[in-house]
Amino acid sequence: MVVELKEKVYWVGVVDWNIKHFHGHEYSTHRGTTYNSYLIIDEKVALVDTVWGPYSQELIDNIETVIDIKKIDYVVANHAETDHSGGLPELMKYIPDATVIVSEKGHESVFKHYHERWNFKVVKTGDTVSLGKNSLVFVTAPMLHWPDSMFTYLTGKNILMPNDAFGQHYASSGRFNDEVDEIEVYQEAIKYYANILTPFSDLVTRKIDEFKKLNIPVDIIAPSHGIIWRNNPLQIVEKYYEWASGENEGSVVIIYDTMWNATEKMAIAIAEGLEKEGVKFKLFNMAVCDRNDVLTEVFKAGGILVGSPALNNGLLPTIKPILEDLKGLKFKNKVGAAFGSYGWSGENVKLIEENLEKAKIKILQEGIKFKWQPVKEELERCVEFGRNFAKGLKGHG
Ligand code: FEO
């Protein structure tokens, strides 16, 4: 259902309740998502972002409930990723002469996605397009999260449309933050930040500072996924500022997998050591846990302990993807250590430590490994290992 944000500004997007994996299978979307598209009616008519391609007709039908689609003069493509630009090919069949507004990088990426020579207008930060009474103002936001990413601001209505920034993969019946469960929204917002935006945290901070200096009024922040922030909209900006700083809860995440429970016994004993020192922890067996959810917990924590038995001179395959993610995401201000059981070659701990170092996670203490099944005395050493890690973490923090 089309929803009015402010007079003559409409959400005409799509709620996708059933998508459970995004980016192929890279990102889990347990709560679905939305593709937000905004229609602005003034003397000129503008559409800011479209939807994912398979939902093009739904977007077109939504627009038609408000206005004759042929009246659209401008289509802003803030970002070429197909969950937002995918509706362009169908839409542009109705309005082939409309102007498609893109950033300089967007000019390249939108064209290279669709290979159509639409009537492109390239904008840079500070450029404006008058719609009549109000204007669109553009701010490029490179690497938040693609080189082409751009924010669009609507004067007069004070609406910021920052595309992916401040968004969440969250399907809901209400479109606004005051209509939904705030805890769920923040769970999805931090997951989005942790899994997608963390490598660009310094840019996030700089962009927010840049915006604050502009001192422009913001009544609504309308991202391209999830709910629209209208009740105290700047709360999510402050959260981004906090998340970008790398502050953490001082807790520990233990991630591991196990073949015949030896590494699991070690994980539980290490957790006992943390508990004895009063450090909160969460334990995740990667054979059964969702990678993106675990990464979110690592993002929130101060320490990460990784365990795997040795297998074929390496690690269990279930552990490798999250180590790969950690290398790419480069979480700030984390410390780590490794553990695991082995049978003969025993490279596991060293390999985990190498991965943690590549992820810029400081190795707090030498890893611990035991041959075959750990005996009582060895498990007691695991408890001690956990206690020492807890003490080191407190010292680090
Ligand atoms: Fe929601 Fe970067 O696309």
GROMACS .gro file of C-alpha atoms and ligand atoms in nm:
model
  400
    1MET     CA    1   0.000   0.000   0.000
    2VAL     CA    2   0.130   0.343  -0.099
    3VAL     CA    3   0.205   0.561   0.205
    4GLU     CA    4   0.238   0.940   0.223
    5LEU     CA    5   0.553   1.056   0.411
    6LYS     CA    6   0.465   1.423   0.385
    7GLU     CA    7   0.221   1.604   0.162
    8LYS     CA    8   0.285   1.489  -0.197
    9VAL     CA    9   0.580   1.269  -0.105
   10TYR     CA   10   0.495   0.899  -0.125
   11TRP     CA   11   0.654   0.565  -0.049
   12VAL     CA   12   0.578   0.354  -0.357
   13GLY     CA   13   0.813   0.064  -0.283
   14VAL     CA   14   0.767  -0.305  -0.218
   15VAL     CA   15   0.772  -0.520   0.097
   16ASP     CA   16   0.945  -0.853   0.037
   17TRP     CA   17   0.837  -1.072   0.329
   18ASN     CA   18   0.980  -1.395   0.197
   19ILE     CA   19   1.334  -1.321   0.088
   20LYS     CA   20   1.560  -1.511   0.326
   21HIS     CA   21   1.894  -1.462   0.149
   22PHE     CA   22   2.034  -1.149  -0.007
   23HIS     CA   23   2.332  -1.090  -0.239
   24GLY     CA   24   2.282  -1.441  -0.371
   25HIS     CA   25   2.329  -1.635  -0.047
   26GLU     CA   26   2.583  -1.400   0.110
   27TYR     CA   27   2.353  -1.224   0.360
   28SER     CA   28   2.070  -1.381   0.560
   29THR     CA   29   1.746  -1.183   0.576
   30HIS     CA   30   1.541  -1.370   0.836
   31ARG     CA   31   1.297  -1.080   0.862
   32GLY     CA   32   1.264  -1.018   0.488
   33THR     CA   33   1.327  -0.671   0.350
   34THR     CA   34   1.173  -0.379   0.165
   35TYR     CA   35   1.281  -0.195  -0.147
   36ASN     CA   36   1.193   0.166  -0.080
   37SER     CA   37   1.114   0.400  -0.366
   38TYR     CA   38   0.993   0.758  -0.316
   39LEU     CA   39   0.766   0.957  -0.544
   40ILE     CA   40   0.774   1.337  -0.514
   41ILE     CA   41   0.505   1.546  -0.677
   42ASP     CA   42   0.577   1.912  -0.736
   43GLU     CA   43   0.563   2.118  -1.056
   44LYS     CA   44   0.798   1.846  -1.175
   45VAL     CA   45   0.769   1.483  -1.065
   46ALA     CA   46   1.064   1.283  -0.936
   47LEU     CA   47   1.112   0.922  -0.833
   48VAL     CA   48   1.401   0.848  -0.599
   49ASP     CA   49   1.531   0.492  -0.649
   50THR     CA   50   1.331   0.199  -0.783
   51VAL     CA   51   1.302  -0.161  -0.660
   52TRP     CA   52   1.458  -0.499  -0.734
   53GLY     CA   53   1.384  -0.603  -1.093
   54PRO     CA   54   1.131  -0.885  -1.027
   55TYR     CA   55   0.910  -0.629  -0.847
   56SER     CA   56   0.909  -0.370  -1.128
   57GLN     CA   57   0.540  -0.414  -1.207
   58GLU     CA   58   0.444  -0.367  -0.844
   59LEU     CA   59   0.638  -0.040  -0.838
   60ILE     CA   60   0.469   0.075  -1.157
   61ASP     CA   61   0.125  -0.016  -1.020
   62ASN     CA   62   0.199   0.175  -0.699
   63ILE     CA   63   0.306   0.486  -0.889
   64GLU     CA   64  -0.008   0.465  -1.102
   65THR     CA   65  -0.229   0.478  -0.792
   66VAL     CA   66  -0.088   0.827  -0.728
   67ILE     CA   67  -0.014   0.975  -1.070
   68ASP     CA   68   0.007   0.893  -1.439
   69ILE     CA   69   0.353   0.733  -1.465
   70LYS     CA   70   0.425   0.929  -1.782
   71LYS     CA   71   0.434   1.247  -1.573
   72ILE     CA   72   0.764   1.148  -1.411
   73ASP     CA   73   1.036   1.394  -1.515
   74TYR     CA   74   1.329   1.272  -1.307
   75VAL     CA   75   1.441   0.935  -1.178
   76VAL     CA   76   1.721   0.948  -0.922
   77ALA     CA   77   1.939   0.636  -0.913
   78ASN     CA   78   2.128   0.685  -0.587
   79HIS     CA   79   2.303   0.347  -0.628
   80ALA     CA   80   2.334   0.094  -0.910
   81GLU     CA   81   2.298  -0.225  -0.706
   82THR     CA   82   2.006  -0.404  -0.862
   83ASP     CA   83   1.787  -0.412  -0.552
   84HIS     CA   84   1.742  -0.037  -0.615
   85SER     CA   85   1.807   0.016  -0.984
   86GLY     CA   86   1.650  -0.310  -1.104
   87GLY     CA   87   1.318  -0.142  -1.179
   88LEU     CA   88   1.476   0.105  -1.423
   89PRO     CA   89   1.448  -0.099  -1.746
   90GLU     CA   90   1.072  -0.154  -1.710
   91LEU     CA   91   1.005   0.195  -1.576
   92MET     CA   92   1.200   0.368  -1.851
   93LYS     CA   93   0.986   0.197  -2.117
   94TYR     CA   94   0.704   0.427  -2.002
   95ILE     CA   95   0.919   0.739  -1.970
   96PRO     CA   96   1.206   0.706  -2.220
   97ASP     CA   97   1.270   1.081  -2.220
   98ALA     CA   98   1.286   1.122  -1.842
   99THR     CA   99   1.617   1.233  -1.693
  100VAL     CA  100   1.804   0.970  -1.491
  101ILE     CA  101   2.009   1.145  -1.223
  102VAL     CA  102   2.326   0.965  -1.116
  103SER     CA  103   2.659   1.033  -0.949
  104GLU     CA  104   2.967   1.028  -1.169
  105LYS     CA  105   3.044   0.670  -1.063
  106GLY     CA  106   2.676   0.586  -1.095
  107HIS     CA  107   2.685   0.695  -1.457
  108GLU     CA  108   2.932   0.417  -1.523
  109SER     CA  109   2.778   0.151  -1.299
  110VAL     CA  110   2.412   0.207  -1.398
  111PHE     CA  111   2.508   0.203  -1.765
  112LYS     CA  112   2.721  -0.110  -1.720
  113HIS     CA  113   2.428  -0.287  -1.553
  114TYR     CA  114   2.165  -0.213  -1.819
  115HIS     CA  115   2.357  -0.094  -2.126
  116GLU     CA  116   2.087   0.160  -2.204
  117ARG     CA  117   2.166   0.515  -2.316
  118TRP     CA  118   1.903   0.687  -2.106
  119ASN     CA  119   1.905   1.063  -2.069
  120PHE     CA  120   2.160   1.070  -1.785
  121LYS     CA  121   2.233   1.376  -1.576
  122VAL     CA  122   2.550   1.346  -1.368
  123VAL     CA  123   2.553   1.531  -1.035
  124LYS     CA  124   2.811   1.593  -0.764
  125THR     CA  125   2.787   1.703  -0.402
  126GLY     CA  126   2.596   2.029  -0.366
  127ASP     CA  127   2.424   2.013  -0.706
  128THR     CA  128   2.051   2.081  -0.700
  129VAL     CA  129   1.760   2.012  -0.929
  130SER     CA  130   1.454   2.230  -0.885
  131LEU     CA  131   1.119   2.052  -0.887
  132GLY     CA  132   0.927   2.382  -0.860
  133LYS     CA  133   0.850   2.470  -0.503
  134ASN     CA  134   1.119   2.242  -0.358
  135SER     CA  135   1.450   2.108  -0.483
  136LEU     CA  136   1.655   1.793  -0.474
  137VAL     CA  137   2.005   1.835  -0.335
  138PHE     CA  138   2.266   1.568  -0.393
  139VAL     CA  139   2.553   1.452  -0.175
  140THR     CA  140   2.779   1.182  -0.309
  141ALA     CA  141   2.872   0.916  -0.054
  142PRO     CA  142   3.143   0.705  -0.217
  143MET     CA  143   3.193   0.364  -0.054
  144LEU     CA  144   2.880   0.394   0.158
  145HIS     CA  145   2.875   0.133   0.038
  146TRP     CA  146   2.964   0.138  -0.335
  147PRO     CA  147   3.171   0.394  -0.523
  148ASP     CA  148   2.851   0.523  -0.684
  149SER     CA  149   2.645   0.567  -0.365
  150MET     CA  150   2.470   0.899  -0.326
  151PHE     CA  151   2.228   1.067  -0.083
  152THR     CA  152   1.936   1.280  -0.204
  153TYR     CA  153   1.779   1.551   0.013
  154LEU     CA  154   1.443   1.715  -0.052
  155THR     CA  155   1.427   2.078   0.059
  156GLY     CA  156   1.105   2.216   0.202
  157LYS     CA  157   1.004   1.869   0.323
  158ASN     CA  158   1.341   1.810   0.495
  159ILE     CA  159   1.362   1.449   0.387
  160LEU     CA  160   1.698   1.275   0.352
  161MET     CA  161   1.700   0.972   0.123
  162PRO     CA  162   2.041   0.813   0.186
  163ASN     CA  163   1.981   0.486   0.000
  164ASP     CA  164   2.141   0.189   0.183
  165ALA     CA  165   2.280   0.399   0.470
  166PHE     CA  166   2.067   0.383   0.787
  167GLY     CA  167   1.865   0.096   0.635
  168GLN     CA  168   1.776  -0.249   0.763
  169HIS     CA  169   1.655  -0.570   0.603
  170TYR     CA  170   1.322  -0.565   0.778
  171ALA     CA  171   0.976  -0.634   0.636
  172SER     CA  172   0.692  -0.486   0.838
  173SER     CA  173   0.331  -0.378   0.816
  174GLY     CA  174   0.415  -0.021   0.920
  175ARG     CA  175   0.652   0.195   0.719
  176PHE     CA  176   0.773   0.417   1.004
  177ASN     CA  177   0.992   0.356   1.307
  178ASP     CA  178   0.713   0.452   1.546
  179GLU     CA  179   0.493   0.175   1.402
  180VAL     CA  180   0.721  -0.124   1.456
  181ASP     CA  181   0.916  -0.314   1.721
  182GLU     CA  182   1.219  -0.097   1.793
  183ILE     CA  183   1.430  -0.385   1.925
  184GLU     CA  184   1.383  -0.582   1.604
  185VAL     CA  185   1.465  -0.278   1.393
  186TYR     CA  186   1.787  -0.212   1.579
  187GLN     CA  187   1.887  -0.579   1.558
  188GLU     CA  188   1.856  -0.555   1.181
  189ALA     CA  189   2.020  -0.212   1.163
  190ILE     CA  190   2.330  -0.323   1.353
  191LYS     CA  191   2.346  -0.645   1.152
  192TYR     CA  192   2.340  -0.437   0.834
  193TYR     CA  193   2.611  -0.208   0.965
  194ALA     CA  194   2.831  -0.493   1.092
  195ASN     CA  195   2.807  -0.703   0.777
  196ILE     CA  196   2.814  -0.434   0.511
  197LEU     CA  197   2.938  -0.100   0.633
  198THR     CA  198   3.213  -0.174   0.888
  199PRO     CA  199   3.502  -0.162   0.640
  200PHE     CA  200   3.398   0.195   0.566
  201SER     CA  201   3.355   0.314   0.925
  202ASP     CA  202   3.600   0.602   0.891
  203LEU     CA  203   3.407   0.725   0.588
  204VAL     CA  204   3.083   0.696   0.783
  205THR     CA  205   3.221   0.922   1.055
  206ARG     CA  206   3.349   1.175   0.802
  207LYS     CA  207   3.020   1.181   0.611
  208ILE     CA  208   2.820   1.235   0.929
  209ASP     CA  209   3.054   1.519   1.032
  210GLU     CA  210   3.017   1.670   0.683
  211PHE     CA  211   2.641   1.656   0.718
  212LYS     CA  212   2.637   1.806   1.065
  213LYS     CA  213   2.837   2.103   0.936
  214LEU     CA  214   2.575   2.166   0.667
  215ASN     CA  215   2.327   2.222   0.949
  216ILE     CA  216   2.030   2.129   0.735
  217PRO     CA  217   1.700   2.037   0.897
  218VAL     CA  218   1.615   1.668   0.879
  219ASP     CA  219   1.257   1.572   0.964
  220ILE     CA  220   1.268   1.228   0.804
  221ILE     CA  221   1.543   0.985   0.708
  222ALA     CA  222   1.408   0.758   0.438
  223PRO     CA  223   1.655   0.480   0.353
  224SER     CA  224   1.613   0.231   0.072
  225HIS     CA  225   1.553  -0.072   0.299
  226GLY     CA  226   1.333  -0.120   0.602
  227ILE     CA  227   1.158   0.139   0.809
  228ILE     CA  228   1.159   0.515   0.762
  229TRP     CA  229   1.293   0.715   1.056
  230ARG     CA  230   1.045   0.992   1.136
  231ASN     CA  231   1.028   0.976   1.517
  232ASN     CA  232   1.358   1.128   1.634
  233PRO     CA  233   1.521   1.048   1.298
  234LEU     CA  234   1.870   1.148   1.404
  235GLN     CA  235   1.882   0.860   1.654
  236ILE     CA  236   2.007   0.628   1.381
  237VAL     CA  237   2.274   0.880   1.280
  238GLU     CA  238   2.401   0.887   1.638
  239LYS     CA  239   2.400   0.506   1.644
  240TYR     CA  240   2.607   0.497   1.325
  241TYR     CA  241   2.852   0.736   1.484
  242GLU     CA  242   2.881   0.505   1.785
  243TRP     CA  243   2.912   0.189   1.571
  244ALA     CA  244   3.176   0.351   1.349
  245SER     CA  245   3.390   0.428   1.653
  246GLY     CA  246   3.452   0.058   1.724
  247GLU     CA  247   3.325   0.079   2.081
  248ASN     CA  248   3.222  -0.260   2.211
  249GLU     CA  249   3.046  -0.431   2.500
  250GLY     CA  250   3.361  -0.592   2.640
  251SER     CA  251   3.205  -0.935   2.591
  252VAL     CA  252   3.346  -1.240   2.414
  253VAL     CA  253   3.224  -1.452   2.127
  254ILE     CA  254   3.346  -1.809   2.100
  255ILE     CA  255   3.308  -1.959   1.754
  256TYR     CA  256   3.404  -2.313   1.679
  257ASP     CA  257   3.319  -2.636   1.508
  258THR     CA  258   3.393  -2.985   1.623
  259MET     CA  259   3.419  -3.336   1.477
  260TRP     CA  260   3.397  -3.570   1.776
  261ASN     CA  261   3.332  -3.311   2.048
  262ALA     CA  262   3.693  -3.262   2.162
  263THR     CA  263   3.707  -2.899   2.040
  264GLU     CA  264   3.356  -2.843   2.175
  265LYS     CA  265   3.463  -2.962   2.520
  266MET     CA  266   3.751  -2.715   2.501
  267ALA     CA  267   3.512  -2.433   2.397
  268ILE     CA  268   3.285  -2.503   2.694
  269ALA     CA  269   3.578  -2.516   2.937
  270ILE     CA  270   3.716  -2.186   2.801
  271ALA     CA  271   3.369  -2.033   2.842
  272GLU     CA  272   3.372  -2.148   3.203
  273GLY     CA  273   3.695  -1.955   3.252
  274LEU     CA  274   3.538  -1.640   3.109
  275GLU     CA  275   3.239  -1.686   3.336
  276LYS     CA  276   3.462  -1.722   3.642
  277GLU     CA  277   3.607  -1.381   3.558
  278GLY     CA  278   3.261  -1.229   3.512
  279VAL     CA  279   3.299  -1.172   3.138
  280LYS     CA  280   2.985  -1.219   2.930
  281PHE     CA  281   3.014  -1.455   2.637
  282LYS     CA  282   2.821  -1.621   2.357
  283LEU     CA  283   2.907  -1.956   2.208
  284PHE     CA  284   2.841  -2.044   1.844
  285ASN     CA  285   2.895  -2.375   1.668
  286MET     CA  286   2.941  -2.265   1.307
  287ALA     CA  287   2.803  -2.594   1.177
  288VAL     CA  288   2.457  -2.483   1.286
  289CYS     CA  289   2.472  -2.104   1.329
  290ASP     CA  290   2.407  -1.828   1.078
  291ARG     CA  291   2.728  -1.656   0.969
  292ASN     CA  292   2.583  -1.304   0.942
  293ASP     CA  293   2.420  -1.327   1.285
  294VAL     CA  294   2.746  -1.445   1.439
  295LEU     CA  295   2.941  -1.165   1.268
  296THR     CA  296   2.697  -0.919   1.423
  297GLU     CA  297   2.773  -1.063   1.767
  298VAL     CA  298   3.147  -1.043   1.698
  299PHE     CA  299   3.100  -0.678   1.597
  300LYS     CA  300   2.937  -0.607   1.934
  301ALA     CA  301   3.200  -0.798   2.135
  302GLY     CA  302   3.553  -0.706   2.241
  303GLY     CA  303   3.706  -1.052   2.211
  304ILE     CA  304   3.680  -1.346   1.975
  305LEU     CA  305   3.797  -1.699   2.045
  306VAL     CA  306   3.809  -1.930   1.745
  307GLY     CA  307   3.831  -2.306   1.768
  308SER     CA  308   3.862  -2.578   1.508
  309PRO     CA  309   4.009  -2.925   1.500
  310ALA     CA  310   4.273  -2.990   1.239
  311LEU     CA  311   4.152  -3.149   0.916
  312ASN     CA  312   4.366  -3.230   0.612
  313ASN     CA  313   4.642  -2.998   0.736
  314GLY     CA  314   4.385  -2.721   0.767
  315LEU     CA  315   4.063  -2.619   0.940
  316LEU     CA  316   3.708  -2.748   0.926
  317PRO     CA  317   3.531  -2.601   0.620
  318THR     CA  318   3.253  -2.452   0.837
  319ILE     CA  319   3.502  -2.221   1.011
  320LYS     CA  320   3.665  -2.084   0.698
  321PRO     CA  321   3.386  -1.856   0.564
  322ILE     CA  322   3.358  -1.649   0.883
  323LEU     CA  323   3.737  -1.611   0.901
  324GLU     CA  324   3.726  -1.487   0.542
  325ASP     CA  325   3.452  -1.238   0.635
  326LEU     CA  326   3.651  -1.113   0.932
  327LYS     CA  327   3.947  -1.042   0.704
  328GLY     CA  328   3.727  -0.834   0.477
  329LEU     CA  329   3.526  -0.654   0.743
  330LYS     CA  330   3.826  -0.549   0.956
  331PHE     CA  331   3.636  -0.489   1.278
  332LYS     CA  332   3.808  -0.233   1.498
  333ASN     CA  333   3.944  -0.281   1.845
  334LYS     CA  334   3.911  -0.659   1.887
  335VAL     CA  335   4.138  -0.911   2.051
  336GLY     CA  336   4.142  -1.283   1.986
  337ALA     CA  337   4.294  -1.623   2.045
  338ALA     CA  338   4.274  -1.974   1.900
  339PHE     CA  339   4.211  -2.324   2.027
  340GLY     CA  340   4.134  -2.673   1.903
  341SER     CA  341   4.206  -3.043   1.916
  342TYR     CA  342   4.421  -3.235   1.670
  343GLY     CA  343   4.535  -3.585   1.589
  344TRP     CA  344   4.871  -3.568   1.414
  345SER     CA  345   4.973  -3.259   1.213
  346GLY     CA  346   4.815  -2.993   1.436
  347GLU     CA  347   4.839  -2.677   1.222
  348ASN     CA  348   4.491  -2.564   1.329
  349VAL     CA  349   4.580  -2.313   1.598
  350LYS     CA  350   4.856  -2.153   1.391
  351LEU     CA  351   4.624  -2.122   1.091
  352ILE     CA  352   4.350  -1.959   1.298
  353GLU     CA  353   4.601  -1.713   1.442
  354GLU     CA  354   4.724  -1.623   1.094
  355ASN     CA  355   4.365  -1.554   0.989
  356LEU     CA  356   4.296  -1.340   1.295
  357GLU     CA  357   4.609  -1.136   1.229
  358LYS     CA  358   4.500  -1.077   0.870
  359ALA     CA  359   4.167  -0.956   1.011
  360LYS     CA  360   4.360  -0.702   1.225
  361ILE     CA  361   4.249  -0.881   1.541
  362LYS     CA  362   4.524  -0.862   1.803
  363ILE     CA  363   4.630  -1.204   1.933
  364LEU     CA  364   4.597  -1.167   2.307
  365GLN     CA  365   4.765  -1.493   2.408
  366GLU     CA  366   4.921  -1.800   2.254
  367GLY     CA  367   4.664  -2.053   2.134
  368ILE     CA  368   4.591  -2.382   2.306
  369LYS     CA  369   4.564  -2.725   2.146
  370PHE     CA  370   4.543  -3.082   2.271
  371LYS     CA  371   4.586  -3.416   2.103
  372TRP     CA  372   4.274  -3.630   2.052
  373GLN     CA  373   4.026  -3.606   2.338
  374PRO     CA  374   4.122  -3.365   2.620
  375VAL     CA  375   4.154  -3.518   2.968
  376LYS     CA  376   4.043  -3.348   3.290
  377GLU     CA  377   4.374  -3.173   3.348
  378GLU     CA  378   4.375  -3.040   2.993
  379LEU     CA  379   4.022  -2.908   3.030
  380GLU     CA  380   4.130  -2.736   3.350
  381ARG     CA  381   4.400  -2.567   3.142
  382CYS     CA  382   4.127  -2.455   2.903
  383VAL     CA  383   3.940  -2.298   3.195
  384GLU     CA  384   4.262  -2.118   3.287
  385PHE     CA  385   4.302  -2.014   2.923
  386GLY     CA  386   3.956  -1.856   2.939
  387ARG     CA  387   4.037  -1.679   3.266
  388ASN     CA  388   4.359  -1.536   3.126
  389PHE     CA  389   4.181  -1.419   2.813
  390ALA     CA  390   3.918  -1.247   3.026
  391LYS     CA  391   4.186  -1.069   3.229
  392GLY     CA  392   4.371  -0.964   2.915
  393LEU     CA  393   4.051  -0.836   2.758
  394LYS     CA  394   3.976  -0.624   3.063
  395GLY     CA  395   4.330  -0.488   3.049
  396HIS     CA  396   4.297  -0.417   2.678
  397GLY     CA  397   3.965  -0.238   2.716
  398FEO    FE1  398   2.051  -0.226  -0.104
  398FEO    FE2  399   2.372  -0.175  -0.199
  398FEO     O1  400   2.196  -0.227  -0.220
   0.00000   0.00000   0.00000
